[in-house]
Each structure stands twice: as C-alpha cells, then as structure tokens.
Short mmCIF file of C-alpha atoms in Angstrom, two decimals:
data_model
loop_
_atom_site.label_atom_id
_atom_site.label_comp_id
_atom_site.label_asym_id
_atom_site.label_seq_id
_atom_site.Cartn_x
_atom_site.Cartn_y
_atom_site.Cartn_z
CA MET X 1 40.06 9.08 74.40
CA LYS X 2 36.12 8.77 74.10
CA SER X 3 35.87 12.46 72.96
CA PHE X 4 38.76 11.81 70.41
CA LYS X 5 36.80 8.86 68.97
CA SER X 6 33.61 10.88 68.74
CA LEU X 7 35.50 13.64 66.86
CA LEU X 8 37.17 10.99 64.52
CA TYR X 9 33.73 9.42 63.75
CA GLY X 10 32.19 12.92 63.27
CA THR X 11 34.86 14.10 60.93
CA ALA X 12 34.57 10.77 58.90
CA LEU X 13 30.70 11.18 58.64
CA TRP X 14 30.92 14.81 57.44
CA THR X 15 33.58 13.75 54.92
CA VAL X 16 31.42 10.98 53.47
CA LEU X 17 28.36 13.27 53.43
CA LEU X 18 30.46 16.12 51.70
CA PHE X 19 31.60 13.54 49.15
CA LEU X 20 28.17 12.28 48.30
CA LEU X 21 26.82 15.91 48.04
CA VAL X 22 29.72 16.68 45.61
CA GLY X 23 29.24 13.56 43.71
CA CYS X 24 25.35 14.15 43.41
CA THR X 25 25.92 17.82 42.41
CA ASP X 26 28.49 16.72 39.65
CA ARG X 27 26.31 14.02 38.32
CA MET X 28 25.18 14.78 34.75
CA VAL X 29 21.44 14.18 33.84
CA LEU X 30 19.48 14.86 30.71
CA GLY X 31 17.08 17.86 31.67
CA GLU X 32 19.43 19.08 34.43
CA THR X 33 22.59 19.37 32.49
CA SER X 34 23.09 21.40 29.35
CA VAL X 35 23.27 19.19 26.20
CA SER X 36 26.64 20.75 25.30
CA LYS X 37 28.12 19.33 28.56
CA LEU X 38 26.56 15.98 28.06
CA ILE X 39 27.90 15.68 24.54
CA LYS X 40 31.48 16.29 25.84
CA ALA X 41 30.79 13.46 28.56
CA LEU X 42 29.52 10.85 26.30
CA THR X 43 31.82 8.22 24.65
CA VAL X 44 31.92 7.61 20.99
CA GLU X 45 30.08 4.28 21.32
CA GLU X 46 27.36 6.00 23.46
CA LYS X 47 27.01 8.66 20.81
CA ALA X 48 26.73 6.04 18.17
CA GLN X 49 24.01 4.22 20.23
CA LEU X 50 21.84 7.31 20.17
CA LEU X 51 22.02 7.41 16.37
CA GLU X 52 20.53 3.74 16.16
CA VAL X 53 16.88 3.27 15.71
CA HIS X 54 15.48 -0.55 15.94
CA TRP X 55 12.10 -2.36 16.30
CA ASN X 56 11.03 -3.22 19.84
CA GLU X 57 10.69 -6.74 20.85
CA THR X 58 7.08 -6.95 19.69
CA GLY X 59 7.78 -5.25 16.38
CA THR X 60 5.00 -2.66 16.94
CA ALA X 61 7.22 0.41 17.60
CA LEU X 62 10.51 1.83 16.84
CA GLU X 63 13.01 2.52 19.77
CA ILE X 64 16.17 4.28 20.50
CA SER X 65 18.10 2.90 23.49
CA GLY X 66 18.95 5.46 26.25
CA ILE X 67 22.06 5.85 28.35
CA GLU X 68 21.14 5.25 31.83
CA ARG X 69 24.31 6.83 33.48
CA PHE X 70 23.15 10.20 32.09
CA GLY X 71 19.34 9.86 32.67
CA ILE X 72 18.96 9.63 28.83
CA PRO X 73 15.80 7.46 28.50
CA ASP X 74 14.69 4.92 25.88
CA ILE X 75 12.40 6.69 23.25
CA SER X 76 9.67 4.91 21.40
CA PHE X 77 7.98 5.91 18.11
CA GLU X 78 4.63 4.56 17.18
CA PRO X 79 3.23 4.37 13.48
CA PHE X 80 1.06 7.46 12.42
CA SER X 81 -2.49 6.35 12.31
CA GLY X 82 -4.54 9.44 12.73
CA LEU X 83 -6.13 9.81 9.31
CA ASP X 84 -7.71 6.83 7.52
CA ASP X 85 -6.69 6.09 3.92
CA GLY X 86 -10.06 7.41 2.50
CA VAL X 87 -9.48 10.84 4.05
CA LEU X 88 -5.88 10.76 2.72
CA ALA X 89 -7.01 9.91 -0.65
CA SER X 90 -9.49 12.80 -0.74
CA LEU X 91 -6.78 15.12 0.62
CA GLY X 92 -4.44 13.94 -2.06
CA ARG X 93 -7.00 14.85 -4.71
CA SER X 94 -7.71 18.23 -3.32
CA ARG X 95 -3.90 19.06 -3.27
CA ASN X 96 -4.60 21.69 -0.58
CA GLU X 97 -1.42 22.04 1.48
CA LYS X 98 -3.23 24.50 3.97
CA LEU X 99 -5.94 21.79 4.62
CA ALA X 100 -3.28 19.13 5.14
CA TYR X 101 -1.46 21.34 7.77
CA ASP X 102 -4.67 22.14 9.51
CA CYS X 103 -5.65 18.37 9.65
CA GLY X 104 -2.16 17.56 11.12
CA LYS X 105 -2.27 20.23 13.86
CA THR X 106 -6.11 19.65 14.86
CA LEU X 107 -5.47 15.85 15.03
CA VAL X 108 -2.99 16.47 17.83
CA ILE X 109 -4.82 19.36 19.58
CA GLU X 110 -8.30 17.73 19.40
CA GLN X 111 -7.63 14.03 19.44
CA PRO X 112 -4.23 13.50 21.21
CA GLU X 113 -4.97 9.78 22.22
CA SER X 114 -5.44 8.94 18.47
CA VAL X 115 -2.10 10.09 17.60
CA THR X 116 0.19 7.97 19.90
CA ALA X 117 0.34 6.32 23.19
CA ALA X 118 4.23 6.10 22.87
CA ASP X 119 6.81 9.01 23.13
CA ALA X 120 6.51 10.05 19.35
CA VAL X 121 5.15 9.30 16.05
CA PHE X 122 6.84 8.16 12.90
CA LEU X 123 5.46 8.37 9.50
CA ASP X 124 6.62 5.48 7.03
CA PHE X 125 7.10 7.21 3.68
CA SER X 126 7.16 3.88 1.74
CA ASN X 127 3.75 2.81 3.06
CA PHE X 128 1.99 6.21 3.39
CA PRO X 129 -0.97 6.24 1.15
CA LEU X 130 -0.43 9.84 -0.11
CA LEU X 131 2.95 8.83 -1.58
CA SER X 132 2.49 5.10 -2.19
CA CYS X 133 -0.52 5.67 -4.39
CA ALA X 134 0.80 8.97 -5.99
CA GLY X 135 1.70 7.48 -9.44
CA ASP X 136 3.52 10.02 -11.65
CA SER X 137 6.30 12.47 -10.74
CA GLN X 138 3.93 15.49 -10.57
CA LYS X 139 1.45 13.69 -8.31
CA THR X 140 4.47 12.44 -6.21
CA GLU X 141 5.73 16.02 -5.70
CA SER X 142 2.37 17.11 -4.63
CA ALA X 143 1.88 14.18 -2.25
CA LEU X 144 5.21 15.05 -0.84
CA LYS X 145 4.19 18.63 -0.21
CA LEU X 146 0.78 17.45 1.42
CA THR X 147 2.71 14.87 3.66
CA SER X 148 5.24 17.61 4.72
CA ALA X 149 2.35 19.86 5.66
CA ILE X 150 0.70 17.26 8.01
CA VAL X 151 3.96 16.51 9.51
CA HIS X 152 4.71 20.16 10.21
CA GLY X 153 1.14 20.66 11.50
CA MET X 154 1.71 18.07 13.94
CA ALA X 155 5.00 19.33 15.05
CA ASP X 156 3.58 22.88 15.46
CA ALA X 157 0.97 21.27 17.71
CA ALA X 158 3.85 20.12 19.91
CA CYS X 159 3.62 16.47 18.84
CA PRO X 160 7.15 14.91 18.47
CA VAL X 161 7.30 13.39 15.00
CA ALA X 162 9.64 11.51 12.90
CA VAL X 163 9.66 10.43 9.20
CA LEU X 164 10.95 6.84 8.16
CA ILE X 165 12.58 6.96 4.67
CA GLN X 166 14.39 4.59 2.46
CA PRO X 167 18.13 5.53 1.17
CA ASP X 168 16.69 6.23 -2.21
CA ASP X 169 14.42 9.00 -0.77
CA THR X 170 17.07 11.15 0.50
CA THR X 171 17.52 13.20 -2.69
CA SER X 172 13.74 14.04 -3.11
CA LEU X 173 13.49 14.86 0.56
CA ARG X 174 16.34 17.36 0.84
CA ASN X 175 15.32 20.55 2.57
CA VAL X 176 11.67 19.39 2.88
CA PHE X 177 11.49 18.66 6.70
CA GLU X 178 12.82 21.10 9.36
CA ARG X 179 15.63 20.01 11.66
CA ARG X 180 13.22 19.40 14.51
CA ILE X 181 11.70 16.64 12.60
CA MET X 182 13.64 13.58 13.24
CA LYS X 183 14.62 12.08 9.89
CA ILE X 184 15.16 7.98 10.27
CA ALA X 185 16.59 6.22 7.43
CA SER X 186 16.18 2.42 7.13
CA CYS X 187 19.61 0.94 6.07
CA TYR X 188 20.78 -2.58 5.91
CA ASP X 189 24.02 -1.93 4.15
CA GLU X 190 26.48 -0.62 6.69
CA THR X 191 28.57 1.07 4.09
CA GLN X 192 25.82 3.52 3.45
CA VAL X 193 25.48 4.74 7.07
CA ALA X 194 28.42 7.35 6.96
CA GLU X 195 26.82 8.80 3.65
CA LEU X 196 23.32 8.99 5.09
CA LEU X 197 24.41 10.77 8.19
CA ARG X 198 26.46 13.18 6.21
CA TRP X 199 23.45 13.78 3.92
CA GLY X 200 21.43 14.84 6.95
CA VAL X 201 19.44 11.98 8.20
CA THR X 202 19.34 12.12 11.99
CA THR X 203 19.28 8.45 12.83
CA ILE X 204 19.63 5.15 11.10
CA ARG X 205 17.13 2.18 11.46
CA THR X 206 18.98 -1.19 11.39
CA SER X 207 19.07 -4.55 13.38
CA LYS X 208 19.92 -3.83 17.00
CA GLY X 209 23.54 -3.01 17.37
CA LYS X 210 24.32 -2.81 13.62
CA ALA X 211 24.20 0.93 13.19
CA THR X 212 26.29 1.59 16.37
CA ASP X 213 28.98 -0.68 15.10
CA ALA X 214 28.88 0.94 11.60
CA VAL X 215 29.12 4.54 13.08
CA CYS X 216 32.05 3.52 15.35
CA ASN X 217 33.85 1.99 12.43
CA ALA X 218 33.24 4.97 10.11
CA ILE X 219 34.76 7.27 12.74
CA ASP X 220 37.78 4.96 13.01
CA GLU X 221 38.11 4.87 9.24
CA GLY X 222 37.89 8.65 9.00
CA LYS X 223 34.67 8.57 6.81
CA LEU X 224 32.78 10.46 9.67
CA ASP X 225 34.07 13.23 11.80
CA MET X 226 32.99 14.06 15.34
CA THR X 227 31.32 17.39 14.34
CA THR X 228 28.84 15.67 12.21
CA ILE X 229 28.28 12.99 14.85
CA ASP X 230 27.81 15.49 17.52
CA ARG X 231 25.24 17.59 15.60
CA HIS X 232 23.11 14.56 15.06
CA VAL X 233 23.44 13.63 18.82
CA VAL X 234 22.46 17.06 19.97
CA ASP X 235 19.32 16.75 17.53
CA VAL X 236 18.35 13.48 19.28
CA LEU X 237 18.88 14.77 22.76
CA GLU X 238 16.83 17.81 22.11
CA PHE X 239 14.07 15.56 20.59
CA MET X 240 14.24 13.51 23.73
CA LEU X 241 13.83 16.54 25.81
CA MET X 242 10.76 17.75 23.82
CA THR X 243 9.01 14.19 24.08
CA ARG X 244 9.54 14.29 27.60
CA SER X 245 7.95 17.87 27.98
CA GLU X 246 5.16 17.22 25.68
CA ARG X 247 4.23 13.92 27.34
CA GLN X 248 4.08 15.68 30.68
CA ASN X 249 1.91 18.25 28.98
CA ALA X 250 -0.33 15.64 27.35
CA ASN X 251 -0.88 13.78 30.52
CA GLY X 252 -2.55 16.83 32.08
CA ALA X 253 -4.33 18.01 28.92
CA ALA X 254 -8.02 17.54 28.25
CA ILE X 255 -9.17 15.68 25.16
CA GLY X 256 -10.97 17.87 22.71
CA ASP X 257 -14.46 17.19 21.37
CA SER X 258 -12.96 16.56 17.83
CA ILE X 259 -15.72 18.55 16.13
CA HIS X 260 -13.16 20.81 14.41
CA LEU X 261 -11.34 17.78 13.14
CA SER X 262 -14.45 16.18 11.93
CA SER X 263 -15.23 19.40 9.91
CA LEU X 264 -11.78 19.35 8.47
CA ILE X 265 -12.13 15.54 7.37
CA LEU X 266 -15.50 16.49 5.81
CA GLU X 267 -13.65 19.24 3.93
CA CYS X 268 -10.99 16.79 2.74
CA HIS X 269 -13.78 14.78 1.20
CA ARG X 270 -15.62 17.81 -0.25
CA GLN X 271 -12.40 19.17 -1.93
CA GLY X 272 -11.51 15.66 -2.94
CA THR X 273 -14.62 15.12 -4.82
CA VAL X 274 -13.68 15.63 -8.62
CA LEU X 275 -15.76 16.51 -11.49
CA LEU X 276 -14.01 14.60 -14.13
CA LYS X 277 -16.47 15.21 -17.12
CA ASN X 278 -19.38 17.66 -17.65
CA ASP X 279 -20.84 17.80 -21.04
CA GLY X 280 -23.56 20.43 -20.34
CA VAL X 281 -25.22 18.42 -17.48
CA LEU X 282 -24.31 20.00 -14.12
CA PRO X 283 -25.67 21.81 -12.38
CA LEU X 284 -29.24 20.37 -12.32
CA ASN X 285 -32.34 22.49 -12.14
CA LYS X 286 -34.84 20.76 -9.95
CA GLU X 287 -37.59 22.48 -11.91
CA ASP X 288 -36.71 20.74 -15.15
CA GLY X 289 -37.95 17.41 -14.06
CA ARG X 290 -37.52 14.16 -12.26
CA ILE X 291 -34.21 12.38 -11.56
CA ALA X 292 -34.00 8.59 -12.47
CA LEU X 293 -31.63 7.57 -9.60
CA TYR X 294 -29.97 4.29 -10.33
CA GLY X 295 -27.37 2.11 -8.59
CA LEU X 296 -27.81 0.03 -5.15
CA ALA X 297 -25.04 2.39 -3.74
CA ALA X 298 -27.00 5.53 -4.22
CA TYR X 299 -29.50 4.07 -1.55
CA SER X 300 -27.00 2.56 0.73
CA GLU X 301 -25.61 4.06 4.00
CA ASN X 302 -22.29 4.47 2.38
CA VAL X 303 -23.64 7.12 0.06
CA ASP X 304 -27.22 7.86 0.81
CA LEU X 305 -27.57 10.16 -2.30
CA ASP X 306 -31.39 9.77 -2.38
CA ALA X 307 -31.79 11.28 1.07
CA ALA X 308 -29.47 14.10 0.20
CA LEU X 309 -31.09 15.11 -2.92
CA LYS X 310 -34.53 15.00 -1.18
CA GLU X 311 -33.33 17.54 1.25
CA ARG X 312 -32.69 19.75 -1.78
CA SER X 313 -36.25 19.25 -3.06
CA PHE X 314 -35.32 16.87 -6.15
CA THR X 315 -37.91 14.65 -7.14
CA PHE X 316 -37.53 10.99 -8.49
CA GLU X 317 -38.95 8.61 -10.86
CA PRO X 318 -40.91 6.62 -8.39
CA SER X 319 -40.79 3.17 -10.12
CA VAL X 320 -36.97 3.30 -10.14
CA THR X 321 -36.79 4.47 -6.44
CA THR X 322 -39.14 1.84 -5.40
CA ALA X 323 -37.30 -0.99 -7.22
CA TYR X 324 -33.97 0.01 -5.68
CA SER X 325 -35.19 0.85 -2.08
CA LYS X 326 -36.82 -2.73 -1.97
CA ALA X 327 -33.61 -4.30 -3.30
CA VAL X 328 -31.58 -2.68 -0.51
CA ARG X 329 -34.11 -3.65 1.95
CA ASP X 330 -34.12 -7.19 0.89
CA GLY X 331 -30.46 -7.33 0.57
CA ASP X 332 -30.34 -8.09 -3.08
CA VAL X 333 -26.98 -7.64 -4.84
CA ARG X 334 -28.21 -7.38 -8.18
CA ILE X 335 -31.29 -5.49 -9.82
CA GLU X 336 -32.51 -5.65 -13.45
CA ARG X 337 -34.31 -3.28 -15.52
CA LYS X 338 -35.83 -4.33 -18.71
CA PRO X 339 -35.15 -2.33 -21.98
CA PHE X 340 -38.88 -1.17 -21.95
CA GLN X 341 -38.49 0.02 -18.45
CA LEU X 342 -35.55 2.00 -19.06
CA ARG X 343 -37.30 3.67 -22.17
CA ALA X 344 -40.02 4.65 -19.95
CA ASP X 345 -37.60 5.99 -17.32
CA ALA X 346 -36.11 8.13 -19.98
CA ILE X 347 -39.49 9.50 -21.15
CA SER X 348 -40.53 10.40 -17.55
CA SER X 349 -37.35 11.79 -16.33
CA ALA X 350 -35.18 14.69 -17.13
CA VAL X 351 -31.78 12.99 -16.24
CA ALA X 352 -30.41 9.69 -15.14
CA VAL X 353 -28.02 9.64 -12.17
CA ILE X 354 -26.10 6.41 -11.57
CA VAL X 355 -23.99 5.61 -8.57
CA ALA X 356 -21.58 2.87 -9.45
CA GLY X 357 -20.54 0.42 -6.63
CA ASN X 358 -19.00 -3.00 -6.88
CA TYR X 359 -22.31 -5.17 -7.96
CA PRO X 360 -22.75 -7.93 -10.49
CA GLY X 361 -24.05 -6.81 -13.87
CA GLU X 362 -23.41 -3.11 -13.21
CA THR X 363 -21.27 -2.31 -16.19
CA GLU X 364 -23.83 -3.75 -18.61
CA LEU X 365 -26.78 -1.91 -16.82
CA ILE X 366 -24.94 1.35 -17.13
CA GLU X 367 -24.47 0.92 -20.76
CA GLU X 368 -28.20 0.14 -21.27
CA ILE X 369 -29.19 3.13 -19.29
CA CYS X 370 -27.02 5.49 -21.25
CA ARG X 371 -28.29 4.02 -24.64
CA ALA X 372 -32.08 4.38 -23.42
CA PHE X 373 -31.46 8.00 -22.16
CA HIS X 374 -29.31 9.20 -25.08
CA PHE X 375 -31.88 7.86 -27.60
CA LYS X 376 -34.47 10.10 -25.94
CA GLN X 377 -31.84 13.13 -25.93
CA ARG X 378 -31.62 12.79 -22.05
CA LYS X 379 -28.40 13.25 -20.13
CA VAL X 380 -26.68 10.67 -17.81
CA VAL X 381 -24.60 11.46 -14.72
CA LEU X 382 -22.24 8.56 -13.59
CA ILE X 383 -20.79 8.85 -9.91
CA MET X 384 -17.91 6.80 -9.17
CA THR X 385 -16.49 6.05 -5.66
CA ASP X 386 -13.55 4.11 -4.19
CA GLN X 387 -15.78 1.14 -4.42
CA THR X 388 -16.41 1.30 -8.11
CA SER X 389 -14.65 -1.59 -9.81
CA PHE X 390 -14.32 -0.42 -13.44
CA GLU X 391 -13.10 2.64 -15.48
CA VAL X 392 -15.20 4.75 -17.53
CA SER X 393 -13.03 3.74 -20.59
CA ASP X 394 -14.41 0.19 -20.04
CA LEU X 395 -17.94 1.45 -21.14
CA ASP X 396 -19.12 1.10 -24.71
CA GLU X 397 -21.60 3.88 -24.03
CA GLU X 398 -20.17 6.84 -22.02
CA PRO X 399 -22.18 8.95 -19.73
CA ASP X 400 -22.28 12.74 -20.20
CA ALA X 401 -20.90 13.64 -16.71
CA VAL X 402 -18.49 11.87 -14.43
CA ILE X 403 -17.90 12.45 -10.75
CA TYR X 404 -15.45 10.86 -8.41
CA THR X 405 -15.76 10.66 -4.77
CA GLN X 406 -15.21 8.73 -1.49
CA ALA X 407 -17.99 6.66 -0.28
CA ILE X 408 -18.22 7.95 3.31
CA GLY X 409 -21.85 7.70 4.50
CA VAL X 410 -24.64 10.16 4.67
CA GLU X 411 -22.15 12.99 4.18
CA CYS X 412 -21.07 11.68 0.68
CA GLY X 413 -24.57 12.22 -0.43
CA ARG X 414 -24.75 15.94 0.87
CA ILE X 415 -21.32 16.54 -0.81
CA LEU X 416 -22.62 15.14 -4.18
CA SER X 417 -25.86 17.05 -4.18
CA GLU X 418 -23.70 20.32 -3.76
CA LEU X 419 -22.31 19.52 -7.05
CA PHE X 420 -25.83 19.04 -8.52
CA CYS X 421 -26.74 22.66 -7.41
CA PHE X 422 -23.44 24.58 -7.60
#
C-alpha cells in the first residue's frame, strides 16, 4: 500500500511539473515570441491600447501602456532637448540638411545622456523652434527638411524617436518620415481617430482611455479594418523591441567627449551667420586703417568681437575702445558720444563697426554714427544679433553693410572676424 501511495504521489508530482513546463514553454512574451504570433494572441482591446499615447501622471513625458500578460512593457517618451534654440535658429538660416543630420546623429553618439533618460525621444512639431518660427511656406518647407534630417540622424544613431504632430500637419508630413519613426498625432476629436490611422499615423495622443475606446468603436462600426490595426501594432511592438535593445546598449556605452558635437554646433552658427547687405565694404583690409568699434555688445562676453579682431591684427580707434571698455567694466548700460567726438572718430578711422544689442539710446547713436561717417565718406558695418531689438528699416540713416548672427560668446567674435577677412 505504501509503495502504491508513493507511486501515486510521484506520478502526480511529475504531472504537475510537466504541466508547468508546458505552460511556461507556451507563454508568449515580447522579445521571445515572434511579433506575428503576438499579433494573433492580442485581443482587439489590447491592440487598441497599444495605439494610445497619453501624458504620464506628472505631465513630463508621454507614455504607451503595456500588456503585462505578454511581457509588453510601458514605454515613455521624453521631449527632445538636445540642441538649444540659438543653435536651431542658426541651423535654420544655414538650410544645410547634411549639417542637421550630422547634429542629430552626433548628439546621440557623443552625448547620449542629453538626449533622453526615458525609453525614447519625441519631437513636438508645433513647438519645435525650426518650424514654429519658419514664417512663410518656403521657409516652412526648408525647416521641415532640416527637422526631418535631425530626426533621421538620431534614428540612424540607434535612438528611438517619435514625432508629435497635429491633425492639420498630416498632409505636409506625408512620406517625410520613414516607418521606423513613430508618428504620434494629438487628437481630441474621436471621430478623427480612424482617419488619422488610415492616413499613416502610428499612434494617437488623447486623454487616457479615449483613443482605446475610439479605435474599438471604429472597428465595430466598420471604419477601421484589422489589417490596418495590425500594421500599426506591429510598428509599435517593433519600436518597443528597439527601445529595449538600445536602452541595454546605452547602459553599457561610454559617454563621448562631445568635441565633435561642439564643432558641429559652431559650424551651425558659422553657416547661420548671414551677410544681409554689403555695399562695397567687406572684406576689410587691416592695412587701410583703424576700426572704430562701437556697441557695448562688441566688448561683452556674449560677442567679444574686439578680442577676435585683435587676433587678426586689426587696430582700433583708441578713444572709442577705451570708452566702451570702461563702460563694460563699470556695468553701464548706456554710453554717449558727442557729435564732435563722432566726427573725430570718422577722421581717424577707416570704417565704423557697430554691434547692436538691446541698450537704451542705441538706435539714435547708430544713426548719428552713420551720419558722421558718411559725411567723411567712410563706411559703416552694422552687426545685429538675436539680442538686437530693432530692424534696419527702423533707421533713418542706414549702414553700408549688415550682418546677422547669434550672440554665442567668444566664438561669435571669431566667426564675425572671418567675414571681415574672407
């Protein structure tokens, strides 16, 4: 009897173990089971859930809720913040798509920690400086190409990236981004969900639960077919696999020294420096005579043009340089030059160079400099930056050459000095 019970218990134990083994073997898990098998096992509601993007509880990142029973994780998207607005403004003026691509790619390779601490990055089209400040249709088209180049550069550097668009953007974005770039459409009108998914948007951003319900309703009403749904779910699952793979790689990767990225940013500013007008002034010849260098910004750390021109062996009208250097040192926000001083400057100098910032009385002083120097048949160069608060058209007396650039520190002066000698 005892041996029979032992046999019975042993058989039962092996049966349980075999059942557990078979159960574990048959369990489907993302990363271990093929995406095609998972698609067949997911319910309609689970598929709809994977096509919904919503803000996290703190409102700092976007999320897609995973499916726990298939090991499909939640995925988070942080806003893109790798390049500051000044760099993007210079890049926009350069219209150099190759430079934009290199910036996106190098940003990921050399400074992975500045790209994202989440699973992926999203770029918000409505608030992205390149696009929101584009203006006319021609500039918008150029900005779109540059933005696309940045995104694809990041993707080619193995950074999972998504673009957040508005429903009105879908026409202009058709065929701009490859399938591996997740396209998220903000949508608060549930009747638009089916149309956006048919158009090619990967996922829908709504309040939590809204898109899931809208997709299920569209399927029930025959507005969406399962082939379309499955195609988008495949893209989402493959994106999740990519984020998992790249996150593991990033955790063991060394952070680059960012030297190459710094050089690319400098090149953005260099190519984004624009010569708006040149009436026989530039380039300057340092053998022709002194420069009368005006403007508090010219001597500030934001531009530092005086130091850059000295490096190129230009000489300055000393009374002007002394007055401005003292004003910067003393923290003055306004400096005045009497008419007789400006006439004396024009006699002793070959050209006037003015860096316009945002200082009181600056417009009036620029007009007085132009009148004094033009009276002596001398030329005037005006340099405007992102800190300049007026337009050239606001001046009664216009300069002979106008340059626009970003105020980016000592490198700004060096970039400008290149224009003086090109």
